[in-house]
Coordinates of C-alpha atoms in Angstrom, one line a residue:
Chain A
E4 CA 102.2 99.8 102.6
P5 CA 102.7 96.2 101.6
E6 CA 99.8 93.9 102.5
V7 CA 98.8 90.3 102.6
T8 CA 96.2 89.5 100.0
Q9 CA 93.8 86.6 100.1
T10 CA 91.5 85.1 97.4
P11 CA 88.7 84.4 97.1
S12 CA 87.0 86.7 99.7
H13 CA 84.1 84.2 99.9
Q14 CA 84.0 80.5 99.0
V15 CA 80.9 78.3 99.1
T16 CA 81.4 74.6 98.8
Q17 CA 79.5 71.4 99.4
M18 CA 80.4 69.1 102.2
G19 CA 83.1 66.6 101.1
Q20 CA 84.5 68.8 98.4
E21 CA 88.1 70.0 98.3
V22 CA 88.9 73.7 98.6
I23 CA 92.0 75.7 98.2
L24 CA 92.4 79.1 99.9
R25 CA 95.1 81.3 98.4
C26 CA 97.3 83.9 99.9
V27 CA 100.1 86.2 98.8
P28 CA 102.2 87.1 101.8
I29 CA 104.3 90.3 102.1
S30 CA 107.2 89.7 99.8
N31 CA 110.2 90.0 102.2
H32 CA 108.5 88.0 105.0
L33 CA 109.9 84.7 106.1
Y34 CA 107.1 83.2 108.2
F35 CA 103.6 82.3 107.0
Y36 CA 100.5 81.4 109.0
W37 CA 96.9 80.3 108.7
Y38 CA 94.5 81.2 111.5
R39 CA 90.7 80.8 111.4
Q40 CA 87.8 82.3 113.3
I41 CA 84.5 80.4 113.5
L42 CA 81.6 82.8 113.8
G43 CA 81.3 84.1 117.4
Q44 CA 84.5 82.4 118.5
K45 CA 88.2 83.3 119.0
V46 CA 90.8 83.7 116.3
E47 CA 92.7 80.4 116.5
F48 CA 96.0 79.2 115.2
L49 CA 96.1 76.5 112.5
V50 CA 99.6 76.3 111.2
S51 CA 102.9 78.1 110.7
F52 CA 105.3 77.6 107.8
Y53 CA 109.0 78.5 107.5
N54 CA 111.7 77.5 105.1
N55 CA 109.3 75.5 103.0
E56 CA 108.1 73.3 105.8
I57 CA 105.5 73.3 108.6
S58 CA 107.1 74.7 111.8
E59 CA 104.1 74.2 114.0
K60 CA 100.5 73.1 113.7
S61 CA 97.6 72.9 116.1
E62 CA 95.4 69.9 116.9
I63 CA 92.8 71.4 114.5
F64 CA 95.2 71.0 111.6
D65 CA 94.6 67.3 110.9
D66 CA 95.2 65.1 107.9
Q67 CA 92.4 66.9 106.0
F68 CA 94.5 70.1 105.9
S69 CA 97.7 70.8 104.0
V70 CA 99.7 73.9 103.2
E71 CA 102.0 74.6 100.3
R72 CA 104.1 77.4 98.9
P73 CA 104.0 76.4 95.2
D74 CA 106.1 79.3 94.0
G75 CA 107.9 82.3 95.4
S76 CA 104.8 84.3 96.1
N77 CA 101.8 82.1 96.9
F78 CA 100.9 80.3 100.1
T79 CA 97.9 78.0 100.0
L80 CA 95.7 76.1 102.5
K81 CA 94.0 73.0 101.1
I82 CA 91.1 71.3 102.9
R83 CA 90.7 67.9 101.3
S84 CA 87.2 66.9 102.3
T85 CA 85.3 69.8 103.8
K86 CA 83.0 69.4 106.8
L87 CA 80.2 71.7 108.0
E88 CA 82.4 72.6 111.0
D89 CA 85.1 73.9 108.7
S90 CA 82.9 76.9 107.9
A91 CA 84.8 79.9 109.2
M92 CA 86.9 83.0 108.3
Y93 CA 90.3 81.9 107.3
F94 CA 93.1 84.4 107.8
C95 CA 96.5 84.2 106.2
A96 CA 99.3 86.1 107.9
S97 CA 103.0 86.6 107.4
S98 CA 105.9 88.1 109.4
E99 CA 109.6 88.8 109.3
A100 CA 111.8 86.9 111.8
D101 CA 110.1 88.8 114.6
P102 CA 106.4 89.7 115.2
P103 CA 104.1 91.3 114.5
L104 CA 102.0 89.1 112.2
H105 CA 100.4 90.9 109.4
F106 CA 97.0 89.5 108.4
G107 CA 95.1 89.5 105.2
N108 CA 91.4 90.3 105.0
G109 CA 90.4 86.7 105.1
T110 CA 88.4 84.2 103.1
R111 CA 84.9 83.4 104.4
L112 CA 84.4 79.6 103.8
T113 CA 80.9 78.4 103.9
V114 CA 80.3 74.6 103.7
T115 CA 76.8 73.5 102.9
Chain B
D19 CA 91.4 77.4 125.2
Q20 CA 91.2 80.0 127.9
Q21 CA 94.8 81.1 127.9
V22 CA 94.0 84.7 126.9
K23 CA 90.9 86.3 128.1
Q24 CA 89.2 89.6 127.4
N25 CA 86.4 89.8 129.9
S26 CA 84.6 92.8 128.5
P27 CA 82.8 92.0 125.3
S28 CA 82.1 95.7 124.7
L29 CA 83.0 99.2 125.8
S30 CA 81.4 102.5 125.0
V31 CA 83.4 105.7 125.4
Q32 CA 82.8 109.4 124.6
E33 CA 85.0 110.9 121.9
G34 CA 88.0 112.6 123.4
R35 CA 88.0 110.5 126.6
I36 CA 90.3 107.6 127.4
S37 CA 89.5 104.0 126.3
I38 CA 91.0 101.2 128.4
L39 CA 90.8 97.7 127.1
N40 CA 91.9 94.9 129.3
C41 CA 93.4 91.4 128.7
D42 CA 94.4 88.6 131.1
Y43 CA 96.5 85.6 130.4
T44 CA 97.2 82.4 132.3
N45 CA 100.4 81.0 130.8
S46 CA 103.5 82.5 132.5
M47 CA 105.6 81.4 129.5
F48 CA 104.0 84.1 127.3
D49 CA 106.6 86.7 126.7
Y50 CA 105.3 88.7 123.8
F51 CA 102.0 90.4 123.5
L52 CA 100.2 92.1 120.6
W53 CA 97.1 94.2 120.2
Y54 CA 95.1 94.2 117.0
K55 CA 92.1 96.2 115.8
K56 CA 89.6 94.6 113.5
Y57 CA 86.9 96.2 111.4
P58 CA 84.0 94.1 109.9
A59 CA 85.0 92.3 106.7
E60 CA 88.7 93.0 107.3
G61 CA 91.5 91.1 108.8
P62 CA 93.1 92.1 112.1
T63 CA 95.4 95.1 111.9
F64 CA 98.4 95.3 114.1
L65 CA 98.4 98.2 116.6
I66 CA 101.1 97.9 119.2
S67 CA 103.2 95.2 120.9
I68 CA 105.1 94.7 124.1
S69 CA 107.7 92.1 125.2
S70 CA 107.9 90.9 128.7
I71 CA 111.1 92.8 129.4
K72 CA 109.1 96.0 129.4
D73 CA 106.1 97.2 131.3
K74 CA 105.0 99.9 129.0
N75 CA 105.1 100.7 125.3
E76 CA 103.7 103.8 123.7
D77 CA 102.9 104.7 120.1
G78 CA 101.1 107.9 119.5
R79 CA 97.6 107.7 121.1
F80 CA 98.1 104.0 122.0
T81 CA 99.9 102.8 125.1
V82 CA 100.1 99.2 126.2
F83 CA 100.8 98.4 129.9
L84 CA 102.0 94.9 131.0
N85 CA 101.8 93.7 134.6
K86 CA 103.6 90.4 134.6
S87 CA 102.9 89.5 138.2
A88 CA 99.2 89.9 137.6
K89 CA 99.4 88.4 134.1
H90 CA 97.5 91.4 132.9
L91 CA 97.9 93.8 130.0
S92 CA 95.9 96.8 129.0
L93 CA 95.6 99.1 126.0
H94 CA 95.0 102.8 126.5
I95 CA 93.7 105.0 123.7
V96 CA 93.9 108.7 124.4
P97 CA 92.1 110.6 123.1
S98 CA 89.5 108.2 121.7
Q99 CA 88.2 109.0 118.2
P100 CA 85.1 107.7 116.4
G101 CA 87.3 106.0 113.9
D102 CA 88.7 103.9 116.7
S103 CA 85.4 102.1 116.9
A104 CA 86.2 98.4 116.1
V105 CA 86.9 95.1 117.8
Y106 CA 90.2 94.9 119.6
F107 CA 92.0 91.7 120.2
C108 CA 95.0 91.0 122.4
A109 CA 97.2 88.1 121.5
A110 CA 100.0 86.4 123.5
G111 CA 102.8 84.1 122.4
S112 CA 106.1 82.6 123.5
G113 CA 109.0 80.7 122.0
G114 CA 112.0 83.0 122.2
Y115 CA 113.4 83.8 118.8
N116 CA 110.9 81.8 116.8
F117 CA 107.5 83.2 117.4
N118 CA 105.0 81.0 115.7
K119 CA 101.8 80.6 117.6
F120 CA 99.8 83.3 119.1
Y121 CA 96.7 82.9 121.3
F122 CA 94.0 85.4 120.9
G123 CA 91.4 86.8 123.3
S124 CA 87.8 86.9 122.3
G125 CA 87.9 90.6 121.6
T126 CA 86.3 93.8 123.0
K127 CA 84.1 95.8 120.8
L128 CA 84.8 99.5 121.3
N129 CA 82.3 102.1 120.4
V130 CA 83.5 105.7 120.5
K131 CA 80.5 108.1 120.5
P132 CA 80.9 111.5 118.9

């Protein structure tokens, strides 16, 4: 069964550094998403992406965050200057025109 | 953000019995609901969904019930198996054709005892 793949599985970075989290969505899917889960908290929506542009973003997704689909297969989340509170599991997801969303196994980001 | 609530953080059930996981929501605009299962170190795995035009959807051992007037949905697993032990999340969304943003509950950890 096709799946969403995310790399790396764990990323450790120092505060203020830039990180790029990578995702390969399911190939025939049209919508792409980033969600995150801070330890002990809910899974929360960050951003959705369709037709090469952001279709919706949450208040969490400020100017420090950006997304890109640099080619036909990858979907990336960049955090320009990481903060301690950015430490979380970041999940990429994709979907066809209708739900459900299919999630990857996540990247654990640790900011020290 | 309290739009989707799962008030039971954990549930323990004997193998073979029914597991009932509950979820409440506050936003009457939600019209599509999903249940996900999550094992440690993995992403959420889709289980079953229901739209607001239905009150029940069944897939094998899993049935989701939706009570719109009560803003409540539940997931029934019958019979429960030890492999069902995981964290279960409900998620709710709206937006008609263009589903973008789902709100998740905090999850219920199900333990199925052999």
